[in-house]
Tab-separated table of C-alpha atoms in Angstrom:
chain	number	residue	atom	x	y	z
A	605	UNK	CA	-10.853	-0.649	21.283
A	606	UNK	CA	-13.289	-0.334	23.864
A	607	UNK	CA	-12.612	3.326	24.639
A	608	UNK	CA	-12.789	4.402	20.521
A	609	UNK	CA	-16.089	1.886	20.201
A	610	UNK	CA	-18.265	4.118	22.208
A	611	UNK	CA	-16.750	6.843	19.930
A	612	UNK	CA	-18.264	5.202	16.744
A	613	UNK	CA	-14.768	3.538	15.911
A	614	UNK	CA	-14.334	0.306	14.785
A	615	UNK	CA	-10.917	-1.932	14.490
A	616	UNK	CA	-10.921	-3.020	10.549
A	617	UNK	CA	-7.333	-4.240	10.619
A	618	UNK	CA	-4.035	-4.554	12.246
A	619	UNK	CA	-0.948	-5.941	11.746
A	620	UNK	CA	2.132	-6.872	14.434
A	621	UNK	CA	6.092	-7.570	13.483
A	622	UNK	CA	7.939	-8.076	17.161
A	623	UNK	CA	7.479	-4.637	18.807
A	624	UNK	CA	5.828	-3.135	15.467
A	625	UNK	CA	1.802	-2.518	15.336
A	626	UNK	CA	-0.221	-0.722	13.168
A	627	UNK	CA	-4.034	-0.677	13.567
A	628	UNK	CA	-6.426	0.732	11.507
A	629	UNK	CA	-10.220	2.259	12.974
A	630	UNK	CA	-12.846	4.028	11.419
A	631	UNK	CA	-15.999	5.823	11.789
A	632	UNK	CA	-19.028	3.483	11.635
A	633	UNK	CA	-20.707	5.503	8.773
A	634	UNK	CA	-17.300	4.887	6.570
A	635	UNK	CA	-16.686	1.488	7.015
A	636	UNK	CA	-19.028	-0.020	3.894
A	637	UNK	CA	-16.720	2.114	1.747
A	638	UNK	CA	-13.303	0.601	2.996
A	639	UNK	CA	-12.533	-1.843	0.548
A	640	UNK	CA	-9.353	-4.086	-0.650
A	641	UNK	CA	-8.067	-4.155	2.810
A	642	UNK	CA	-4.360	-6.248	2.377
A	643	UNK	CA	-1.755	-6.281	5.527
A	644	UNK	CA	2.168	-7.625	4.879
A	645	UNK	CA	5.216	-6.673	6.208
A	646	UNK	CA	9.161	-6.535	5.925
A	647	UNK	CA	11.638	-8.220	8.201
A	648	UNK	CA	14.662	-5.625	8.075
A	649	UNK	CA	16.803	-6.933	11.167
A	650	UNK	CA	19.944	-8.434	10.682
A	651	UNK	CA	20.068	-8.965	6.990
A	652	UNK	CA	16.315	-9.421	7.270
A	653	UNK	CA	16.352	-12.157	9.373
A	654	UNK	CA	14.993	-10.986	12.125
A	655	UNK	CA	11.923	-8.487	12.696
A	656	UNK	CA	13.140	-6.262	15.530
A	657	UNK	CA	13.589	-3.682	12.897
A	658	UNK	CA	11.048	-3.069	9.321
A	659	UNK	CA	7.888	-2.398	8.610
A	660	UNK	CA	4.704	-2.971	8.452
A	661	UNK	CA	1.760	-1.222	5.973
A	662	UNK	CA	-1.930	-1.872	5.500
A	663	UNK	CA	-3.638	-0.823	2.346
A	664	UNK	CA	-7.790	-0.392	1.532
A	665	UNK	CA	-9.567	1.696	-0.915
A	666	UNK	CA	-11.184	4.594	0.613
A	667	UNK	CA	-14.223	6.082	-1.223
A	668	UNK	CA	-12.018	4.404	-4.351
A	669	UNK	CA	-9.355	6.323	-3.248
A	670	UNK	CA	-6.223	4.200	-2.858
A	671	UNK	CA	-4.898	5.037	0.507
A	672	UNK	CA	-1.812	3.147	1.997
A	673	UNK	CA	0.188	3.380	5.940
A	674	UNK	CA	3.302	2.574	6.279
A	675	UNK	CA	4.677	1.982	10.180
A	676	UNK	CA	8.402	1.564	10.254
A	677	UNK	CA	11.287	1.079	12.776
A	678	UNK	CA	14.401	1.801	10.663
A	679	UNK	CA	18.051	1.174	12.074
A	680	UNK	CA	19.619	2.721	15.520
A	681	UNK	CA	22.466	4.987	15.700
A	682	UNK	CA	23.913	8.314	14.697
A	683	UNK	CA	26.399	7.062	12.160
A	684	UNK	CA	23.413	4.600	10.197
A	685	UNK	CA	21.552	7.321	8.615
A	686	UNK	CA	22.359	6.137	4.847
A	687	UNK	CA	21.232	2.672	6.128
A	688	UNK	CA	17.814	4.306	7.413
A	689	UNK	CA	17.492	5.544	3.677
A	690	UNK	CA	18.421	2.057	2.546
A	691	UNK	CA	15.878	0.128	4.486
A	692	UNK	CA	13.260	2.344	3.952
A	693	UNK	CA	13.744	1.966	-0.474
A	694	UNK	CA	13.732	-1.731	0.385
A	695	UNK	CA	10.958	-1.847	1.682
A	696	UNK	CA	8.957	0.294	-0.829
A	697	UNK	CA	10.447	-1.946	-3.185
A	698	UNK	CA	9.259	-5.368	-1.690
A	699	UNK	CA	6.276	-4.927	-0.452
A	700	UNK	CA	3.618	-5.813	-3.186
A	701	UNK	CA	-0.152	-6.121	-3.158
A	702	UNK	CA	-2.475	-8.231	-5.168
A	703	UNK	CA	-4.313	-5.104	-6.735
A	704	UNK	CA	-3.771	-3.860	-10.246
A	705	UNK	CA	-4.625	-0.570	-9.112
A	706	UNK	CA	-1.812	-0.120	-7.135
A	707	UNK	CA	0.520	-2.735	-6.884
A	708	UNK	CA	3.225	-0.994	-4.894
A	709	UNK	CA	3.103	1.768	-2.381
A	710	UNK	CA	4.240	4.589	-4.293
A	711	UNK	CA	0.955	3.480	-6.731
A	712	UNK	CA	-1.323	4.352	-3.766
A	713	UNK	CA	-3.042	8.150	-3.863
A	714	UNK	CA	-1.779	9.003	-0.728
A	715	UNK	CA	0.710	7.075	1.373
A	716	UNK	CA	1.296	7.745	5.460
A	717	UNK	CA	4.602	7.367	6.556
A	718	UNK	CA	5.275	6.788	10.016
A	719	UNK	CA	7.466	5.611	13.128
A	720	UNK	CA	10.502	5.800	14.704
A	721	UNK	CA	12.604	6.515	11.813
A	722	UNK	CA	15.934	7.078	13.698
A	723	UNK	CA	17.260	9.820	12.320
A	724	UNK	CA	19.346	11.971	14.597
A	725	UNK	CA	20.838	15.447	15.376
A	726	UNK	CA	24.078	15.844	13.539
A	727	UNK	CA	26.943	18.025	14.468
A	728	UNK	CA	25.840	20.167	16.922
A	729	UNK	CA	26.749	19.514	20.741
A	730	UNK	CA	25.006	18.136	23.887
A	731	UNK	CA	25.157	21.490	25.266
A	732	UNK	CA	23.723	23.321	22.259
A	733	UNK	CA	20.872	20.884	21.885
A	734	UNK	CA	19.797	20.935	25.589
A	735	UNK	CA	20.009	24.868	25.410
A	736	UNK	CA	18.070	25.163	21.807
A	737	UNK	CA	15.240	22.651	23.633
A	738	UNK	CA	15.329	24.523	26.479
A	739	UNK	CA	14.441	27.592	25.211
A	740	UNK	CA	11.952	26.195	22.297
A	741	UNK	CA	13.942	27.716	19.510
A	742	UNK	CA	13.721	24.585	17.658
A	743	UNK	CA	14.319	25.786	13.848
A	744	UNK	CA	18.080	26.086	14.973
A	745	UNK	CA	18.186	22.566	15.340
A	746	UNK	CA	16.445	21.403	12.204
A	747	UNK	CA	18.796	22.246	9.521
A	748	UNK	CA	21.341	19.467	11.134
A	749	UNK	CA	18.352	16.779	11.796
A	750	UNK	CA	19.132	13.893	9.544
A	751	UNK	CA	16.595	12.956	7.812
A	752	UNK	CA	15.743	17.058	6.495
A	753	UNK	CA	19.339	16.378	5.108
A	754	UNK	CA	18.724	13.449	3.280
A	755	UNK	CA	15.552	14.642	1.672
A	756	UNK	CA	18.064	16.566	-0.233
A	757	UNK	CA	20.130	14.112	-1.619
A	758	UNK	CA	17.379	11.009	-2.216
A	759	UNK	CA	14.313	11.695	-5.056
A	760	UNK	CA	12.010	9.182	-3.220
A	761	UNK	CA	12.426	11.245	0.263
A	762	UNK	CA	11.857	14.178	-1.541
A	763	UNK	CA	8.183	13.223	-2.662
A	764	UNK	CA	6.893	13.191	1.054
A	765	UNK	CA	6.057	15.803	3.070
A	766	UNK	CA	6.218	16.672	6.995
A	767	UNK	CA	4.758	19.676	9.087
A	768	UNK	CA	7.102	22.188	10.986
A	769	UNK	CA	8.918	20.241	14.049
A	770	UNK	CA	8.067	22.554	16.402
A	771	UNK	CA	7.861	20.373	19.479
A	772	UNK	CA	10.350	18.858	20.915
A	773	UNK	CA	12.484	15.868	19.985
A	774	UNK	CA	10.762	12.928	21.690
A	775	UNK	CA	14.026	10.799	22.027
A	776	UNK	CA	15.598	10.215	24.490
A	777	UNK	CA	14.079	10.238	28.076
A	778	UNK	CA	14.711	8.529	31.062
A	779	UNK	CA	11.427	6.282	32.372
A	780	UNK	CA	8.527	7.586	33.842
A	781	UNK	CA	9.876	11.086	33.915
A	782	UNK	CA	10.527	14.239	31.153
A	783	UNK	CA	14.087	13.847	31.823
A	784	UNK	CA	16.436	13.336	28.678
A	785	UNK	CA	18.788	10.536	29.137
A	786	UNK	CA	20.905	10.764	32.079
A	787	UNK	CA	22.593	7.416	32.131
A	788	UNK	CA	26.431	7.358	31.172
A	789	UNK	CA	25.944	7.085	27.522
A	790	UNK	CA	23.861	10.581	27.211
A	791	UNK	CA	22.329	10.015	24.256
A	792	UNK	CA	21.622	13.094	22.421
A	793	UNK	CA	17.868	14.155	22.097
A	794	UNK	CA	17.045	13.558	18.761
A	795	UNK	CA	13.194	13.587	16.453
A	796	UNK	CA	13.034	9.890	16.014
A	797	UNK	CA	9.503	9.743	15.755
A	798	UNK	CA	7.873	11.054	12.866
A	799	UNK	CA	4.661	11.363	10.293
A	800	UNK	CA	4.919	12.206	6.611
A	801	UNK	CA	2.978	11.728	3.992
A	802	UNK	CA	3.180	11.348	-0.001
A	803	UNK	CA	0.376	12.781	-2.589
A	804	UNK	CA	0.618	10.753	-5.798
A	805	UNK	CA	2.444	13.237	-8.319
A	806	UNK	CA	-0.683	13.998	-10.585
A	807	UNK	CA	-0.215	13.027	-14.114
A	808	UNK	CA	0.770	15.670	-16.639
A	809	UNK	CA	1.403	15.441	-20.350
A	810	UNK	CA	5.116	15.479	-21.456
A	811	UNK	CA	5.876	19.118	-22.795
A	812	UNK	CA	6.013	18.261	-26.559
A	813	UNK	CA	2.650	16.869	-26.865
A	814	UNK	CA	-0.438	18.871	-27.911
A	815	UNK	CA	-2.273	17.858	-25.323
A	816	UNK	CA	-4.347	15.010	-26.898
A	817	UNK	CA	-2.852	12.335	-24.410
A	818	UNK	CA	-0.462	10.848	-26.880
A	819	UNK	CA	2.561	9.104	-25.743
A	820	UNK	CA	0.598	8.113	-22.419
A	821	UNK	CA	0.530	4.846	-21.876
A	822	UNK	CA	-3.370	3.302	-20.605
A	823	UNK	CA	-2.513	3.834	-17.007
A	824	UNK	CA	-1.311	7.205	-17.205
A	825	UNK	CA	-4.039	8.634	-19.269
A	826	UNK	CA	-6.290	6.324	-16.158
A	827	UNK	CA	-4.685	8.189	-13.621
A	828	UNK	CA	-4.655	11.862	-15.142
A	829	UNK	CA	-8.416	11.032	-15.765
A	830	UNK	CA	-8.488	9.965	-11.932
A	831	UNK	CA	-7.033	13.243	-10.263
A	832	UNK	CA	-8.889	15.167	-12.696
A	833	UNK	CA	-12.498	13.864	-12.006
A	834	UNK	CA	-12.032	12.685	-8.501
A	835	UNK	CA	-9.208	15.196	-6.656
A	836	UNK	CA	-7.930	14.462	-3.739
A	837	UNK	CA	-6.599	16.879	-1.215
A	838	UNK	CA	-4.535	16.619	2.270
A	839	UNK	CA	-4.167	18.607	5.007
A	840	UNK	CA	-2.381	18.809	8.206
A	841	UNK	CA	-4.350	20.143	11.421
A	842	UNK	CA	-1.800	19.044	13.696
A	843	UNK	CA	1.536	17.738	14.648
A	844	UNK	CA	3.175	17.829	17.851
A	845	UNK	CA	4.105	14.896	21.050
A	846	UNK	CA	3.033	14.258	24.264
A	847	UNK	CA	5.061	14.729	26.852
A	848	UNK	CA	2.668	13.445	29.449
A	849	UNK	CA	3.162	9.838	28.268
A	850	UNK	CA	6.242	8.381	30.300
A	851	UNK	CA	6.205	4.705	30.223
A	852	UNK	CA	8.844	4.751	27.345
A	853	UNK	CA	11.999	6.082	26.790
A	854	UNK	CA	10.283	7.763	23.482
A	855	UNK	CA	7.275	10.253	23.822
A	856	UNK	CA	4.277	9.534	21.795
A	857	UNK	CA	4.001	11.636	18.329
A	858	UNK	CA	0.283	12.686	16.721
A	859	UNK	CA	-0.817	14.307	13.922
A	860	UNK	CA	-4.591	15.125	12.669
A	861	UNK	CA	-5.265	15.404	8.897
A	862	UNK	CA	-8.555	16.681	6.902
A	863	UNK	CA	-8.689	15.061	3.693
A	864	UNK	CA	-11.028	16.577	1.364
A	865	UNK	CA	-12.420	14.036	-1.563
A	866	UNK	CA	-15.004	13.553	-4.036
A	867	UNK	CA	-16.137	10.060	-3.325
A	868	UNK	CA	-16.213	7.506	-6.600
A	869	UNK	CA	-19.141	5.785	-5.512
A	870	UNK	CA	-21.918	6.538	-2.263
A	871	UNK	CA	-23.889	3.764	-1.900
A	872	UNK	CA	-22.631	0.014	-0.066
A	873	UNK	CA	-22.435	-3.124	-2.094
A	874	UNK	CA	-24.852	-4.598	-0.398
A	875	UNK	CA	-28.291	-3.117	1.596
A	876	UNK	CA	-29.749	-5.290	4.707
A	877	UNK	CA	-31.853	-5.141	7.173
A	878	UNK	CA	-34.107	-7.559	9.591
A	879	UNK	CA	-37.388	-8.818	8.696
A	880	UNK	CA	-40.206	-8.127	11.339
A	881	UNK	CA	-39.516	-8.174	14.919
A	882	UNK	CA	-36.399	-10.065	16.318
A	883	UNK	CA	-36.087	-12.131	19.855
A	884	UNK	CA	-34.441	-14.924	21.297
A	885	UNK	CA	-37.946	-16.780	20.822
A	886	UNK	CA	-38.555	-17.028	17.215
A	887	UNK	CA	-36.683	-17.979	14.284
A	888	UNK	CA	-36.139	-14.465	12.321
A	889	UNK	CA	-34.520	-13.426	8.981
A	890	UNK	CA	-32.627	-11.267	7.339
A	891	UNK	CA	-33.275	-8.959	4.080
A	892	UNK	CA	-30.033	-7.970	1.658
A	893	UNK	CA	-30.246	-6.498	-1.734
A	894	UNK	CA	-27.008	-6.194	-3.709
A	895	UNK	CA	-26.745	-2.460	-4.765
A	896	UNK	CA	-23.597	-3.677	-7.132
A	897	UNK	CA	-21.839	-6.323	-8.145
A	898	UNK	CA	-19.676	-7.641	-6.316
A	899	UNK	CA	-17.351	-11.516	-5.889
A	900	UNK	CA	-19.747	-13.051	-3.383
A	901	UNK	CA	-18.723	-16.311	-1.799
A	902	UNK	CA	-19.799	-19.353	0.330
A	903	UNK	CA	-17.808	-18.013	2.846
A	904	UNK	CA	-19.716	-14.907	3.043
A	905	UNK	CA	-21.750	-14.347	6.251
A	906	UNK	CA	-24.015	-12.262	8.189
A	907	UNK	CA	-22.967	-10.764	11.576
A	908	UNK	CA	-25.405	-9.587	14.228
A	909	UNK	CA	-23.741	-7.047	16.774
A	910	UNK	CA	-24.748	-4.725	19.547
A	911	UNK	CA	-24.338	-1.215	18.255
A	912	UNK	CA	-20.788	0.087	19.933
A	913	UNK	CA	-19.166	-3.278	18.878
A	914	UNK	CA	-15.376	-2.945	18.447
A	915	UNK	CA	-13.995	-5.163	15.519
A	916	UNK	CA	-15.816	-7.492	13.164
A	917	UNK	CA	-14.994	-10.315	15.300
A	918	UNK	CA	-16.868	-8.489	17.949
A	919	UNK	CA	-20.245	-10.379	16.293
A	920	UNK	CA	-23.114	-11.839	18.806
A	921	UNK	CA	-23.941	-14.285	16.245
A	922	UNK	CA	-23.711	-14.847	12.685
A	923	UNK	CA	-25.172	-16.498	9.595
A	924	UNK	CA	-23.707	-17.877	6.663
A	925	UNK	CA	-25.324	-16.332	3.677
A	926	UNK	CA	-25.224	-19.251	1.097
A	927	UNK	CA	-26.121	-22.057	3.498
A	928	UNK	CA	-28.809	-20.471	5.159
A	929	UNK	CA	-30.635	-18.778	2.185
A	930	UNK	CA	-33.893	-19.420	2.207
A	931	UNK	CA	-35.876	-17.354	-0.760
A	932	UNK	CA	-34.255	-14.809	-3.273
A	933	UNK	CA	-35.401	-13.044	-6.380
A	934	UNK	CA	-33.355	-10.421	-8.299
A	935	UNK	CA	-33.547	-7.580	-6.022
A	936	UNK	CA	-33.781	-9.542	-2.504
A	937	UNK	CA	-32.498	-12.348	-1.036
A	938	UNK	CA	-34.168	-13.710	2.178
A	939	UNK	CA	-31.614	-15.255	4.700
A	940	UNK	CA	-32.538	-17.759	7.509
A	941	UNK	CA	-31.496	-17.087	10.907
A	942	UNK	CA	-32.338	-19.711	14.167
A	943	UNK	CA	-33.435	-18.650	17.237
A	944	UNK	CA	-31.092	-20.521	19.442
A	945	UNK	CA	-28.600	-18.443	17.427
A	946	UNK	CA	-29.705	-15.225	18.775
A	947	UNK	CA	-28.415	-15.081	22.760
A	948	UNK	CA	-29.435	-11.725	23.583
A	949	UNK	CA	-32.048	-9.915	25.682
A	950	UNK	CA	-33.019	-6.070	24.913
A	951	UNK	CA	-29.870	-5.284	22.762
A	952	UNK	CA	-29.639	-2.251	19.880
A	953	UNK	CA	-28.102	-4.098	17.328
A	954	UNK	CA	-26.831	-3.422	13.755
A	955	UNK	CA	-26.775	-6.426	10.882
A	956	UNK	CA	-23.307	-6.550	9.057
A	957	UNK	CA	-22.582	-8.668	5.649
A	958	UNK	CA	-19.227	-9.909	5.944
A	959	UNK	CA	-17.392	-10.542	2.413
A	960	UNK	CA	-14.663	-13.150	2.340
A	961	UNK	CA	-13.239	-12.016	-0.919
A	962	UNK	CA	-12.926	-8.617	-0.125
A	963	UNK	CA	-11.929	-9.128	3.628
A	964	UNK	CA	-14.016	-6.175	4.630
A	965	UNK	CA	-17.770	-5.446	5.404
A	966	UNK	CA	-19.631	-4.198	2.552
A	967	UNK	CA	-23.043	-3.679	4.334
A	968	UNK	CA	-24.723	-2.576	7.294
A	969	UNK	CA	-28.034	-2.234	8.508
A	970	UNK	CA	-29.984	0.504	10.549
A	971	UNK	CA	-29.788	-0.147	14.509
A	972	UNK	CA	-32.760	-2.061	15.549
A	973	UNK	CA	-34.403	-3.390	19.061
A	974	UNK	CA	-33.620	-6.837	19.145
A	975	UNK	CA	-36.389	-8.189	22.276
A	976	UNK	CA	-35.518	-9.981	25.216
A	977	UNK	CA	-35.273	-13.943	25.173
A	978	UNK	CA	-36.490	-16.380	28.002
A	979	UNK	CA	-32.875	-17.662	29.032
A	980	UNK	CA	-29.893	-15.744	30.220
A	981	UNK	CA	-26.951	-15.340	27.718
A	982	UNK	CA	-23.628	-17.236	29.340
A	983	UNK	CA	-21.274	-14.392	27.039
A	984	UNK	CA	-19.781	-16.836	25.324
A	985	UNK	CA	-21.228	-16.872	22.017
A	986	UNK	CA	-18.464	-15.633	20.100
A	987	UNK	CA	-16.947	-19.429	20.435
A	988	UNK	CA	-19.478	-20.695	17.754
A	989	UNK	CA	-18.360	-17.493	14.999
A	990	UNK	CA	-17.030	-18.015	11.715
A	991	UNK	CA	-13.648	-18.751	12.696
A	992	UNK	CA	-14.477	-21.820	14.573
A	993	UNK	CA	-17.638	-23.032	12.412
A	994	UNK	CA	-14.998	-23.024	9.483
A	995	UNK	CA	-13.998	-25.816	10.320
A	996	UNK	CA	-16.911	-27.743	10.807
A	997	UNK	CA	-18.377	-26.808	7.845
A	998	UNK	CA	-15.014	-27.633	5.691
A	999	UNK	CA	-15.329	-30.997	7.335
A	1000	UNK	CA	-19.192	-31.382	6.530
């Protein structure tokens, strides 16, 4: 977090199952436009008991663009790969979202697939494989990798895509070396690890129409307006391991995507910014406009952070917008915020409104100076935030 934060990254959401973890950064610049951010999961282990094996997605609106990433750790084994097809339908089937845009995952405009999926090297020999690795002649490999087989036989594997495997297969290595597996069981080197993706289908009209949009029902004719007026393209700069990673007995995969979109809306939700000069030594406040409408809440608050901040919980202070609103008219809204509440000393710092509805950030200000204060800061003001205060003001 640290090392991406002085990049301009921020953490906007993660999500953990056992050994599974997906986390989701972005730019600074983007992150008023991230919206509808939901998290779940799907226990797949033993019978789905157990969550040493399913996955685990996050969802947002990007731009309006429904976006969706699916992380999953399917079953082990040469012999399961009908299971890993198995597990993977169930859970595209049960994981839901509370979004009538797009429900399920295969509703999203562009989905991510991702993780160690599993799927082995069939037929061909130890010997073979070694020697086809050895000499990076790949392709003669890929015809008999499992999961390019079953994209021929199931419809749903057959909508996602995945770049040329031309590195190669990142299972399975002995610790801390490049070694394949040398114990006794030899495990066969295999491309567990993987990235695809899945481009909505764009809506067409059935061929014995005349093109009016008849026989389409309301969220067809949406979604063929949708890719017509707002189109969405993917690409796929790179894909490839790295073998320099050796702490696991799998090597690390990456890939780098451009995707090129025209944006459904350019401006925040809401505008802010401080009023006159800020210190530790006078009681300050803040300015917000809302640019559209959006579900506010009493839970909705204020954040002030030190530009290169990591996560939203990363704050210095905060404010909570209802209690502490002082003044408003139509177009601003002046919001109270104490001195004692402002423990810092010659920071840049950025003003973030926090929505509790939408679970995201829908605002943020231009960096400012924020001048030094007469006492030192004891770095622990993160243990009066939201998620502590909640309480006390439920109780109040």
């Amino acid at each position: 977090m640290s090392t991406l934060a002085s990049r301009k990254y921020i953490k906007v959401s993660s999500i953990r199952l056992q050994g599974l973890l997906l986390l989701f950064f972005s730019k600074l610049e983007h992150v008023p436009f991230i919206r509808d951010i939901q998290a779940t999961y799907t226990r797949t282990g033993i019978f789905g008991y157990w969550g040493n094996k399913g996955g685990v997605s996050i969802r947002l609106s990007f731009y309006g663009h429904t976006l969706c990433f699916l992380n999953c750790h399917l079953a082990a084994h040469m012999k399961y790969a009908s299971e890993r097809v198995d597990e993977f339908e169930y859970i595209m089937d049960t994981q839901t979202f509370e979004c009538k845009k797009a429900p399920t995952i295969v509703d999203h405009r562009l989905v991510f697939w991702f993780g160690d999926l599993n799927f082995r090297i069939e037929d061909h020999g130890m010997h073979f494989v070694r020697s086809c690795i050895n000499d990076q002649k790949y392709n003669l490999l890929w015809s008999k990798d499992q999961l390019t087989i079953m994209k021929k036989k199931e419809q749903i594997l057959q909508e996602f895509d995945e770049g040329p495997l031309d590195f190669q297969p990142t299972y399975k290595f002995d610790l801390n070396s490049d070694t394949y597996d040398s114990s006794g069981k030899k495990r066969k080197p295999a491309w567990t690890d993987r990235i695809l993706w899945r481009l909505r289908p764009k809506a067409s009209f059935p061929d014995e129409q005349d093109g009016n949009g008849a026989g389409l029902d309301v969220k067809q004719l949406k979604q063929l307006e949708e890719d017509e007026e707002y189109p969405l393209k993917i690409r796929q700069d790179s894909y490839t391991s790295i073998m320099e990673y050796s702490i696991s007995d799998h090597k690390p995969v990456v890939g780098i995507f451009t995707l090129e979109l025209r944006k459904m809306y350019t401006t925040p939700l809401v505008r802010l910014q401080p009023e006159g000069d800020w210190s530790a030594d006078i009681d300050s406040m803040v300015l917000y406009s809302p640019l559209q409408p959006f579900p506010s809440s009493t839970w909705d608050w204020i954040g002030l952070y030190e530009v290169g901040f990591t996560s939203v919980s990363d704050y210095i202070t905060y404010t909570w917008v209802k209690d502490d609103e002082v003044a408003f008219n139509e177009e601003v809204i002046q919001v109270y915020v104490g001195k004692e509440e402002i423990p810092v000393r010659g920071a840049e710092c950025v003003l973030c409104y926090y929505s509790n509805t939408l679970q995201c950030i829908i605002g943020i200000s231009e960096p400012f100076k924020v001048g030094n204060n007469k006492f030192p800061h004891d770095g622990n003001s993160n243990l009066n935030g939201p998620y502590i205060k909640n309480l006390i003001k439920w109780q109040n």
